[in-house]
Short mmCIF file of C-alpha atoms in Angstrom, two decimals:
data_model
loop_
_atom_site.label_atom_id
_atom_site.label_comp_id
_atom_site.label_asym_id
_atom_site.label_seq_id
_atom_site.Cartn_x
_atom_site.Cartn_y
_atom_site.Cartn_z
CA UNK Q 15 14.76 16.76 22.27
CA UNK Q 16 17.22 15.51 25.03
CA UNK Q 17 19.75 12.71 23.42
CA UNK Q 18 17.71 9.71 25.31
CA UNK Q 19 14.49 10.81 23.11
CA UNK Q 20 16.29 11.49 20.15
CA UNK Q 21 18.20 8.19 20.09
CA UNK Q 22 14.62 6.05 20.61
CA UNK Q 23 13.07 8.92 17.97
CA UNK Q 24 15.70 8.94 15.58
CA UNK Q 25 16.66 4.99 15.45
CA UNK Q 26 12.49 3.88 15.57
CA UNK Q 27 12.36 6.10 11.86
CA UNK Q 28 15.52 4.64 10.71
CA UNK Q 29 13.90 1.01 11.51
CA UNK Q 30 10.72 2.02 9.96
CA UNK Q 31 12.27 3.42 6.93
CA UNK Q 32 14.68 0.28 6.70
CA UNK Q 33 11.16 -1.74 6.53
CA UNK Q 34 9.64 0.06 4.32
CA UNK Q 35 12.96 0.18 1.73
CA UNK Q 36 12.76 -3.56 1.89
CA UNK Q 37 9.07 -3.88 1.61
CA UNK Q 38 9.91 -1.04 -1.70
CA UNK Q 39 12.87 -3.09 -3.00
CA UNK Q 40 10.52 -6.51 -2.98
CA UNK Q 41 8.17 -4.58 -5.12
CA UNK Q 42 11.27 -2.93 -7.27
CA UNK Q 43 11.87 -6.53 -8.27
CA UNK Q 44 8.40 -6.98 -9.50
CA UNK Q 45 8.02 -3.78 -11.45
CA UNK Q 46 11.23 -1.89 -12.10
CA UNK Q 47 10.13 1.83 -12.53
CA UNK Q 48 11.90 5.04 -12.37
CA UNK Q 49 9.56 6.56 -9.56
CA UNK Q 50 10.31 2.84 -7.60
CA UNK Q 51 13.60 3.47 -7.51
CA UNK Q 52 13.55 6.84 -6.38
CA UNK Q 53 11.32 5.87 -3.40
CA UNK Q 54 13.26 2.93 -2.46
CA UNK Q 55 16.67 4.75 -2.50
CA UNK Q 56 14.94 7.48 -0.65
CA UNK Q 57 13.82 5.08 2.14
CA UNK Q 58 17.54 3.67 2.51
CA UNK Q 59 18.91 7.20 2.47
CA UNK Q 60 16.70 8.58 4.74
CA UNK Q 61 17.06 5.52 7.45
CA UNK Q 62 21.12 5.82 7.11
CA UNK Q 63 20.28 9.42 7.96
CA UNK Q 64 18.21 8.96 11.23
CA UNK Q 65 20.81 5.59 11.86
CA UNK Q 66 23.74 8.49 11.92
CA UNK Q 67 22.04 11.39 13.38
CA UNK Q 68 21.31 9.54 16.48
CA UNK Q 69 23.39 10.83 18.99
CA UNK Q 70 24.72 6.88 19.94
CA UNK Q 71 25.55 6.72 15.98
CA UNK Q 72 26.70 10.03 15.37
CA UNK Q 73 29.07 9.58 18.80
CA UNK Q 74 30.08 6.06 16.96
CA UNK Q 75 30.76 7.56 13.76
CA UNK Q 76 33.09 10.02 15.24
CA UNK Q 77 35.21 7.80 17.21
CA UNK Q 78 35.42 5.64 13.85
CA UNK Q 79 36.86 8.63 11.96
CA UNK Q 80 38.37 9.91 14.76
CA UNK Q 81 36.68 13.76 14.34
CA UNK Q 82 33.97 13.80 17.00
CA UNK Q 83 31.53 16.13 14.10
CA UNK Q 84 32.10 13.94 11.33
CA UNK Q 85 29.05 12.16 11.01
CA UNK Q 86 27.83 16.01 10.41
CA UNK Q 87 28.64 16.10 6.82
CA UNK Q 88 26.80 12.58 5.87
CA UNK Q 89 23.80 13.30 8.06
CA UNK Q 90 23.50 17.04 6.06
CA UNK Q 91 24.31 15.61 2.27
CA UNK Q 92 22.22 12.74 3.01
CA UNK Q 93 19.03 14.62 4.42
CA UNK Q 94 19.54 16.72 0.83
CA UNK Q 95 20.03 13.48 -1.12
CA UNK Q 96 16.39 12.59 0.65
CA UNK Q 97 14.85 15.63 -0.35
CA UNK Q 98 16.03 16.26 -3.66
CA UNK Q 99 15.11 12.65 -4.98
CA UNK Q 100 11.63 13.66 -3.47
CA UNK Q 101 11.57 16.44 -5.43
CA UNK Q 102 12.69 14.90 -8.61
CA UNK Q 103 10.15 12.46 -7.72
CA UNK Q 104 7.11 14.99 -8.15
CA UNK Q 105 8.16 16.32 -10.82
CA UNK Q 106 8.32 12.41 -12.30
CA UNK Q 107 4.36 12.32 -11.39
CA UNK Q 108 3.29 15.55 -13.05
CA UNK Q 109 1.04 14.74 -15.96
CA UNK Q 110 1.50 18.33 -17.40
CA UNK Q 111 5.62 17.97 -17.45
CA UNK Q 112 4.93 14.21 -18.91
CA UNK Q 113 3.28 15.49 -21.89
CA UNK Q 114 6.56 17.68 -22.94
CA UNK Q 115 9.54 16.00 -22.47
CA UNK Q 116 11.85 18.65 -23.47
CA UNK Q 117 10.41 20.89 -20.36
CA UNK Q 118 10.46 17.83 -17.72
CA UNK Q 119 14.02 16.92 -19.23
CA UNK Q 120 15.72 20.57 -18.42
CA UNK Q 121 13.90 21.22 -15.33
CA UNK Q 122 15.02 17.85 -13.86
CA UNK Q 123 19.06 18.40 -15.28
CA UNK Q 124 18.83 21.82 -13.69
CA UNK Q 125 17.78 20.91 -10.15
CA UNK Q 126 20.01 17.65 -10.48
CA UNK Q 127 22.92 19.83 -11.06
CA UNK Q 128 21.66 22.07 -8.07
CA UNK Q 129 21.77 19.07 -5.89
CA UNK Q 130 24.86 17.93 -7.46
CA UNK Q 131 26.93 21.73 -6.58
CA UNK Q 132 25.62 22.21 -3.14
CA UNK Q 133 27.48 18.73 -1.65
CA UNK Q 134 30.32 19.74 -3.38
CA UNK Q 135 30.58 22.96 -1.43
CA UNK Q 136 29.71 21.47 1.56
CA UNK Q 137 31.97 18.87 1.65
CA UNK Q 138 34.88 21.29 0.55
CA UNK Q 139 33.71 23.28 3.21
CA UNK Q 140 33.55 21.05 5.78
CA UNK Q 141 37.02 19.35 5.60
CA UNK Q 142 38.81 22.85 5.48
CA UNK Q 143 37.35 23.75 8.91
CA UNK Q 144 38.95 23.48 12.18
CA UNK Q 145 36.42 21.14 13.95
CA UNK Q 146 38.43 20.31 16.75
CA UNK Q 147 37.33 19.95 20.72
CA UNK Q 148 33.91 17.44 21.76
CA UNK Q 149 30.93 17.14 19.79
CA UNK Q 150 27.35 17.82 20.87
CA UNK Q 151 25.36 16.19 18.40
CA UNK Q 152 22.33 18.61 18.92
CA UNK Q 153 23.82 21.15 18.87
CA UNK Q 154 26.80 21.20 15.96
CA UNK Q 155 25.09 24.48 14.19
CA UNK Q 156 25.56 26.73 16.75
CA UNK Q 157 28.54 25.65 18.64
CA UNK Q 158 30.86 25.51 15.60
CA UNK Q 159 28.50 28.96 13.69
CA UNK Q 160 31.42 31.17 14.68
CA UNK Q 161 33.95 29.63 11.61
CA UNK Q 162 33.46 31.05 8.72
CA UNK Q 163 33.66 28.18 6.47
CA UNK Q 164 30.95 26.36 8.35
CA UNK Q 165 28.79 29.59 8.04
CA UNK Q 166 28.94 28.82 4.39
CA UNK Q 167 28.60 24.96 5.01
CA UNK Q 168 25.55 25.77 6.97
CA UNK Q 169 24.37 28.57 4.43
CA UNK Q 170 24.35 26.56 1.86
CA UNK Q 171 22.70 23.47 3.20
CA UNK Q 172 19.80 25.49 4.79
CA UNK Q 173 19.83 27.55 1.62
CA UNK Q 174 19.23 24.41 -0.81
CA UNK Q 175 17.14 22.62 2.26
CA UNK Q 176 14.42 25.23 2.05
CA UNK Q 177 14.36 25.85 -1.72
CA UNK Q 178 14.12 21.67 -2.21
CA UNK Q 179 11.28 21.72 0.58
CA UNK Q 180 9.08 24.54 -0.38
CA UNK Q 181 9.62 23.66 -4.24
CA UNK Q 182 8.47 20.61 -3.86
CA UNK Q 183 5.71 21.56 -1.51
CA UNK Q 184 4.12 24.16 -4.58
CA UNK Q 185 4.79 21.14 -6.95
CA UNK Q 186 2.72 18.62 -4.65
CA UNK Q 187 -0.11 21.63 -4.72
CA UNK Q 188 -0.30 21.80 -8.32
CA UNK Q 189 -0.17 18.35 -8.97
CA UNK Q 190 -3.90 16.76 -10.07
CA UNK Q 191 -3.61 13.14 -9.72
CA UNK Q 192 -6.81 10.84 -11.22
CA UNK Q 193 -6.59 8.08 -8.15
CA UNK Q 194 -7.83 9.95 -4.59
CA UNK Q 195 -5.91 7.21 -2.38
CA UNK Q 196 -2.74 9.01 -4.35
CA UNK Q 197 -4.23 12.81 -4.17
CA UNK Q 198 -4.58 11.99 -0.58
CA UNK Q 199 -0.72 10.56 -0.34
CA UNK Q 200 0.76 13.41 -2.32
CA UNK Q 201 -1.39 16.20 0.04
CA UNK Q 202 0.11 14.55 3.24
CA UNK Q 203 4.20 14.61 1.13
CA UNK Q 204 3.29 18.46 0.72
CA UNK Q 205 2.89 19.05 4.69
CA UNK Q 206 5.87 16.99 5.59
CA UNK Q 207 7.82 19.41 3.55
CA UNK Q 208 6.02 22.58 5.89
CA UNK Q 209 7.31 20.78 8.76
CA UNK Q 210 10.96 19.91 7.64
CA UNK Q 211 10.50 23.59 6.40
CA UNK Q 212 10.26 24.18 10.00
CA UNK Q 213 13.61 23.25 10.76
CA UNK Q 214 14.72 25.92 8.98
CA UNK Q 215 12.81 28.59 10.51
CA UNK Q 216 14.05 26.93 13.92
CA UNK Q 217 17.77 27.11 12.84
CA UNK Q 218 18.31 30.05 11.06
CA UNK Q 219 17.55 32.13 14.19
CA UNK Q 220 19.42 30.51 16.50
CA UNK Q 221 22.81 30.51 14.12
CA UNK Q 222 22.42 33.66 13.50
CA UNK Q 223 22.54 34.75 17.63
CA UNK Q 224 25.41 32.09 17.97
CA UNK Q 225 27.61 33.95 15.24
CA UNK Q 226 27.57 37.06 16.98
CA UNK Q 227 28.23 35.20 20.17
CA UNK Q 228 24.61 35.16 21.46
CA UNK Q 229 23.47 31.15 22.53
CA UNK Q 230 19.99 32.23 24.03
CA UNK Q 231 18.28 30.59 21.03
CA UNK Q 232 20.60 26.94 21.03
CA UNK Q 233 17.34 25.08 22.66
CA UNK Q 234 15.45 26.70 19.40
CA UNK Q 235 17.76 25.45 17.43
CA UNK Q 236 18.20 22.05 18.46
CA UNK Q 237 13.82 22.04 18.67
CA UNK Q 238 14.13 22.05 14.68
CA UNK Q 239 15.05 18.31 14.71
CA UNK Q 240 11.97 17.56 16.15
CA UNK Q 241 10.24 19.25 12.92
CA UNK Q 242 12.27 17.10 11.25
CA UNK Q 243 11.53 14.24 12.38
CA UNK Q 244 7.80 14.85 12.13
CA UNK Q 245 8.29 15.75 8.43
CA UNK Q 246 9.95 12.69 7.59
CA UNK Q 247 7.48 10.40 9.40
CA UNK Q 248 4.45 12.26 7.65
CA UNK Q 249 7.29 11.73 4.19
CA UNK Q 250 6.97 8.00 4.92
CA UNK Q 251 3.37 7.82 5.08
CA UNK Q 252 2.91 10.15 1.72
CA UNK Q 253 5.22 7.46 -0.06
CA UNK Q 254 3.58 4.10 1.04
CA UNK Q 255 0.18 5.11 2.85
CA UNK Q 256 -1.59 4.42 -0.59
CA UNK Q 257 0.37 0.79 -0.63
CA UNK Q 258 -0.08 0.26 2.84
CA UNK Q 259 -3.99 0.63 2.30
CA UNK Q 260 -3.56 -1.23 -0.94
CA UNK Q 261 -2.06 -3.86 0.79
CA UNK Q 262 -4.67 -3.73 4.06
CA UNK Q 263 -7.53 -4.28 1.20
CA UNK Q 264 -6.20 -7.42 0.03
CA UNK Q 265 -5.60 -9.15 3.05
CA UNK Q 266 -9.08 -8.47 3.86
CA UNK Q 267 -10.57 -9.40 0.59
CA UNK Q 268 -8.34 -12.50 0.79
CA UNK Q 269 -10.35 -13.25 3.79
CA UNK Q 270 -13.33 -12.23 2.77
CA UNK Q 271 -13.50 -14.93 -0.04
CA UNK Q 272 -12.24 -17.54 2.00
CA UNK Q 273 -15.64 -18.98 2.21
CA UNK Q 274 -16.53 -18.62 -1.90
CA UNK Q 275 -12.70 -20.79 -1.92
CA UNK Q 276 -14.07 -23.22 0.63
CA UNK Q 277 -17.41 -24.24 -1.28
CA UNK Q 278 -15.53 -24.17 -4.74
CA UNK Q 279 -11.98 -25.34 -4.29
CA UNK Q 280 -11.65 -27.37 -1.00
CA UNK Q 281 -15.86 -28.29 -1.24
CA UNK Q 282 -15.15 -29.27 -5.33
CA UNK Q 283 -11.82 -30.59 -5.93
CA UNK Q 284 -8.39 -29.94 -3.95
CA UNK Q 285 -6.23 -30.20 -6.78
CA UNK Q 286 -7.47 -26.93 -8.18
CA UNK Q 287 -5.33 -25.49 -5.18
CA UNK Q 288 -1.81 -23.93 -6.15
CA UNK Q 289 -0.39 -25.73 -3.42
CA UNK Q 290 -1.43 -28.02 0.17
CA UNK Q 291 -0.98 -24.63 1.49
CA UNK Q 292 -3.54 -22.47 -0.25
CA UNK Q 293 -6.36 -22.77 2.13
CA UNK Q 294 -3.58 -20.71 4.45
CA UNK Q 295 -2.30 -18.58 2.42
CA UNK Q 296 -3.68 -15.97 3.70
CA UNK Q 297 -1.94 -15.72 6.48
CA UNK Q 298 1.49 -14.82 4.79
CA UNK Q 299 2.24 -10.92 5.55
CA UNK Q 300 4.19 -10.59 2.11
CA UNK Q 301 3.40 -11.21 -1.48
CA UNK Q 302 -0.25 -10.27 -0.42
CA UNK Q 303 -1.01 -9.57 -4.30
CA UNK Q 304 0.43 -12.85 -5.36
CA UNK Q 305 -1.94 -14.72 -3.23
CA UNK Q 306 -5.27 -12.34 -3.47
CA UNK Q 307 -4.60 -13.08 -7.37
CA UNK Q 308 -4.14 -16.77 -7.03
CA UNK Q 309 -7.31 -17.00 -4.94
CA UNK Q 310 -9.54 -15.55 -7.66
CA UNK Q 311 -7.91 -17.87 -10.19
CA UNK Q 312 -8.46 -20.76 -7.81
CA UNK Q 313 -12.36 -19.78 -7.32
CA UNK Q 314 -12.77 -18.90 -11.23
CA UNK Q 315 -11.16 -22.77 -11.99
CA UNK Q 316 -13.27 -24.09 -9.23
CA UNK Q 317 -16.54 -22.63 -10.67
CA UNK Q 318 -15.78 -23.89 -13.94
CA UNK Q 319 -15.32 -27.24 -12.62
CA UNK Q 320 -19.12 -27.08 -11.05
CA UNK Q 321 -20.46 -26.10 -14.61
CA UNK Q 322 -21.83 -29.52 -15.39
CA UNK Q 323 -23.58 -29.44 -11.67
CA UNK Q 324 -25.51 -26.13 -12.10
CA UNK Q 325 -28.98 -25.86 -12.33
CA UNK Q 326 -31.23 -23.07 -13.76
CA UNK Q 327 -33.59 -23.28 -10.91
CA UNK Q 328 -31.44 -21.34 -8.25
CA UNK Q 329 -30.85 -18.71 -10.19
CA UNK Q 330 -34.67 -18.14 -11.30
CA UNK Q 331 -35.64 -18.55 -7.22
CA UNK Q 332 -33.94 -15.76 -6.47
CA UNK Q 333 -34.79 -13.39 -9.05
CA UNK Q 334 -38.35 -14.73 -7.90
CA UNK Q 335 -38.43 -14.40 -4.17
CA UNK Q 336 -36.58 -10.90 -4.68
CA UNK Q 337 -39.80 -10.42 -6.62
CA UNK Q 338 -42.43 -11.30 -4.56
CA UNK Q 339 -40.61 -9.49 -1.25
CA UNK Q 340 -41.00 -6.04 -3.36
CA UNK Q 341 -44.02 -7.06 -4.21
CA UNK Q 342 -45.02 -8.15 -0.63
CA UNK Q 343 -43.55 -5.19 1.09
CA UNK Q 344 -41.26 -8.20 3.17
CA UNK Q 345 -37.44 -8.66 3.93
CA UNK Q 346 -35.75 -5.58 4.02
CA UNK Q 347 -38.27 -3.93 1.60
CA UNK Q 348 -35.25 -2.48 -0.39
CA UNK Q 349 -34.82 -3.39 -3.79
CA UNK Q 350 -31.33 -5.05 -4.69
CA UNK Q 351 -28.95 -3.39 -7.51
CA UNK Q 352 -28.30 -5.18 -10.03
CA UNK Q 353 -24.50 -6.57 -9.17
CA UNK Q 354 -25.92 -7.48 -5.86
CA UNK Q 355 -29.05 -9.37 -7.26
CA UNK Q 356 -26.43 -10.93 -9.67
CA UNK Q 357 -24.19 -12.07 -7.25
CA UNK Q 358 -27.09 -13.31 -4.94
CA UNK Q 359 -28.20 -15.47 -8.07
CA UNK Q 360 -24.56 -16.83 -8.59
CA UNK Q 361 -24.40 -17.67 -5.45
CA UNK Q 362 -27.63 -19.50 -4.96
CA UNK Q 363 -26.52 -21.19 -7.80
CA UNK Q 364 -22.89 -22.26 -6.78
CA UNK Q 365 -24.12 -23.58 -3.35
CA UNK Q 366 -27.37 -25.75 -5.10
CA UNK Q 367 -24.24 -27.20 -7.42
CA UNK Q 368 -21.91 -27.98 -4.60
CA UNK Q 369 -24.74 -29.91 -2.97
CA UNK Q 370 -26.14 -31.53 -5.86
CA UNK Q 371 -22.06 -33.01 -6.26
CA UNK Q 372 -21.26 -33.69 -2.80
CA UNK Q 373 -25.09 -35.75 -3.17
CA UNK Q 374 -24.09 -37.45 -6.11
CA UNK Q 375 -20.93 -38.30 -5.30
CA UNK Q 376 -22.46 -39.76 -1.60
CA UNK Q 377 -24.88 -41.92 -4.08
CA UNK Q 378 -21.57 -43.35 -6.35
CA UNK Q 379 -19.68 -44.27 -2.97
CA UNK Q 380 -22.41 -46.06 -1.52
CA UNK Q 381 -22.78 -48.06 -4.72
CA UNK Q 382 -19.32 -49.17 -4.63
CA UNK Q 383 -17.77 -46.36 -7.17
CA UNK Q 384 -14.77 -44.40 -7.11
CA UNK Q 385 -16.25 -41.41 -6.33
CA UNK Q 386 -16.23 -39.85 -8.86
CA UNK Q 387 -19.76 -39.62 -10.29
CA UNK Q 388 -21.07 -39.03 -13.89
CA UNK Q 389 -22.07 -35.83 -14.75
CA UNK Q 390 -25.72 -34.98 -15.02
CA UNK Q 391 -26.71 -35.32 -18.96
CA UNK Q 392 -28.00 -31.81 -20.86
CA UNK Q 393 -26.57 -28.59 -21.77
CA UNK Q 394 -25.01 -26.93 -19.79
CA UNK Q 395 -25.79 -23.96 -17.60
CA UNK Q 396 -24.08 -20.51 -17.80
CA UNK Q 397 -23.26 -18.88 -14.55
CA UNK Q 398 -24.52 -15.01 -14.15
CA UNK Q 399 -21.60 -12.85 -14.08
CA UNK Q 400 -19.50 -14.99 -16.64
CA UNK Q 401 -18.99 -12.36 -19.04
CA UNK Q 402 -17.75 -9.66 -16.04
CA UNK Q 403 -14.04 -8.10 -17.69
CA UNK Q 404 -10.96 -9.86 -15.75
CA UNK Q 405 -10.42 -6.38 -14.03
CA UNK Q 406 -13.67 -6.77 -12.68
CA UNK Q 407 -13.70 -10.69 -11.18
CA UNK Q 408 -12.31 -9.85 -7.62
CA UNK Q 409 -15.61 -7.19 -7.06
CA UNK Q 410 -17.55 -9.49 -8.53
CA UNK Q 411 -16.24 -12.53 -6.20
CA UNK Q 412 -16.30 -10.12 -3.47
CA UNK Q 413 -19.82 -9.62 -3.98
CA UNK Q 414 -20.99 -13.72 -4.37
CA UNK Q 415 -18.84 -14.22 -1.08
CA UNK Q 416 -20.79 -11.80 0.19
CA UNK Q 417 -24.19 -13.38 -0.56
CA UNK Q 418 -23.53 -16.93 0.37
CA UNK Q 419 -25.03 -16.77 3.59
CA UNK Q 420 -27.90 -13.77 2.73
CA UNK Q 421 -31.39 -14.71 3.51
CA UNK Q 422 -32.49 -14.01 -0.41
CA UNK Q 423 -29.94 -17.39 -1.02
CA UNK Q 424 -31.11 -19.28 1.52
CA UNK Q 425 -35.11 -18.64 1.05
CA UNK Q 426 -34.36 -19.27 -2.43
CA UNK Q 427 -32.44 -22.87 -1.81
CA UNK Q 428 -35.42 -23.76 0.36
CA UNK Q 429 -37.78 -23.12 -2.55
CA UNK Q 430 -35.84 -25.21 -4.89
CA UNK Q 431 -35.42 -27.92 -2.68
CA UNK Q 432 -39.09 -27.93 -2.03
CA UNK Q 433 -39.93 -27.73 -5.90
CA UNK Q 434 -37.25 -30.74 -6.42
CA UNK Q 435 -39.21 -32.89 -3.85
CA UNK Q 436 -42.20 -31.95 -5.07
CA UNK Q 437 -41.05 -33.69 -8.78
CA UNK Q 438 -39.49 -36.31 -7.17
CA UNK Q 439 -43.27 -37.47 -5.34
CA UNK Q 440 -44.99 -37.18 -9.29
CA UNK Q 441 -41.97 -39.12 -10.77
CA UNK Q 442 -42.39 -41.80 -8.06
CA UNK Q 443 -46.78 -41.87 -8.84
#
């Protein structure tokens, strides 16, 4: 890469992994884990990395120190620091090193202390050579390959660069996770390492011609960065693609049971709202969990509050008309599973209440009350659904939000209506 691409390439990761470490460090907060912290040190590493390996940092760097190569020796430790927490970092997540402590306890103090030596060297190495004359960012490993002590600084890093990589590459293989969105994740973390790996294969070469005084290979060389850069944006994906799409699903379900909130909450009674705010909510970009949880709470409250409202009939109509559309060979012909027949039911059931309030409470304002009307007298009517597990009310919600507006509700609704007026003519003869 020329330095114009690799500045936009190099700073546009370090921005994206600065996002992401904040976006990490927001959820550290929440949940302190060992495997959190890991991943949100990694991020801040990896985007001080990219910051200083930009040819405008490393350039700034250098005049800062005053040695032009400097920013070399943090840009090398720290691309190891990334790498070895990742590796730690798998062998945090597999199950079979979990279940014996003793194992997972010495293999993670021996590659620690690996990590720990190979700095040392390099920064003993590093300071004792004569890096004098201008600095080519790109191109530091094979214009400075003929010294001997940067042969071993460069030895060593590539040495403990590719053993990290490919390590943790046959640990992502083995690994066996139960959750696919994380199988997935972990599959893409093992091909980033191939790629960084690829630096590597680029570099080698082309420091090996430069020590014996042969430069044919430089442009190899300095094409390795652009391996690494694709292996640390595939990296950033591995780590937060899973909460990325975690966090893409609740923004839409927040949405999606915006209209079960409005006939509930804002149809029912405002107050059951967290805050003036909570018909917006979801709009906020951060904290999507908060507010996805706080939205079923507020529709759970809000359905409780319509108990005294709720009729049997609804529910009945649409087990009925569902009934008689199999039977009739009408509709869509297909015959509904039960969750979906369930939540068509609730449904049916919730919108007949909201009407038969928003009715009464018409009927107490025009006779001069507070509106506020009396409940209707009689037991009272149990909602279908009510006895779903609380790790299974936001499917469930999903699935009566769903149904509001299906034609099974609305034929259903009709029917009752019909069947109410129907009473209503008897009561009156």
């Amino acid at each position: 890469m020329s330095e114009n691409t690799s500045n936009f390439v190099y700073l546009a990761i370090a921005v994206i992994d600065f996002v992401i470490a904040g976006w990490k460090c927001l959820a550290l907060l929440r949940d302190p884990t060992p495997t959190l912290s890991l991943i949100t040190v990694n991020f801040v590493a990896s985007g001080l990395v990219f910051a200083m390996a930009a040819p405008a940092g490393y350039r700034m760097l250098g005049e800062l120190t005053g040695s032009p190569s400097f920013a070399t020796l943090p840009v090398y430790i720290g691309i190891l620091s990334c790498f070895s927490l990742l590796h730690l970092l798998t062998m945090l997540w597999d199950p079979r090193l979990r279940q014996s402590p003793a194992v997972l306890r010495r293999r993670v103090t021996g590659w620690t202390a690996a990590y720990l030596a190979a700095p040392a060297v390099m920064v003993v190495t590093f300071c004792s050579a004569d890096l004098s004359g201008p600095a080519e960012p790109l191109e530091f490993n094979t214009n400075f390959a003929g010294d001997p002590l940067i042969q071993v600084f460069l030895g060593v890093f590539l040495v403990t660069l590719t053993c990290g990589t490919l390590s943790t590459y046959r640990q992502c293989r083995k690994l066996k996770l139960a959750d696919p969105r994380f199988q997935r994740a972990l599959r893409s973390f093992g091909t980033a390492m191939l790629f960084v790996f690829g630096y590597v294969v680029c570099s080698v070469p082309a420091i090996v011609l430069a020590v014996l005084g042969n430069h044919t290979l430089d442009a190899v060389g300095v094409l390795g960065s652009t391996f690494g850069s694709i292996g640390a944006l595939i990296t950033s994906y591995g780590l937060s693609g899973a909460a990325v799409g975690a966090w893409l699903r609740e923004r839409r379900d927040i949405k999606a049971l915006q209209p079960l909130w409005d006939l509930v909450v804002e149809g029912v009674d405002e107050d059951l709202a967290f805050s003036v705010d909570s018909a917006r909510s979801h709009r906020l970009a951060w904290n999507v969990g908060f507010n996805l949880h706080r939205r079923v709470i507020e529709i759970l409250d809000g359905m409780r509050a319509l108990r005294p409202w709720l009729s049997p009939l609804p529910a009945a109509a649409v087990h009925a008309v569902h009934e008689h559309e199999m039977s009739q060979g009408t509709g869509d012909a297909r015959r509904l599973p039960d969750q979906e027949l369930q939540a068509a039911a609730t449904a049916a059931a919730l919108r007949d209440a909201a009407q038969r309030l928003q009715a009464a409470r018409r009927e107490a304002a025009l006779q001069g009350g507070s509106g506020h009307p009396q409940a209707p007298a009689g037991p009272q009517v149990a909602l279908p659904g009510e006895d779903t597990p609380a790790s299974g009310e936001r499917q469930r919600l999903l699935r009566v939000a769903q149904a509001l507006t299906a034609s099974l509700v609305t034929t259903a609704l009709q029917g009752v209506q019909e069947q109410r007026s129907r009473t209503e003519v008897s009561e009156r003869q």
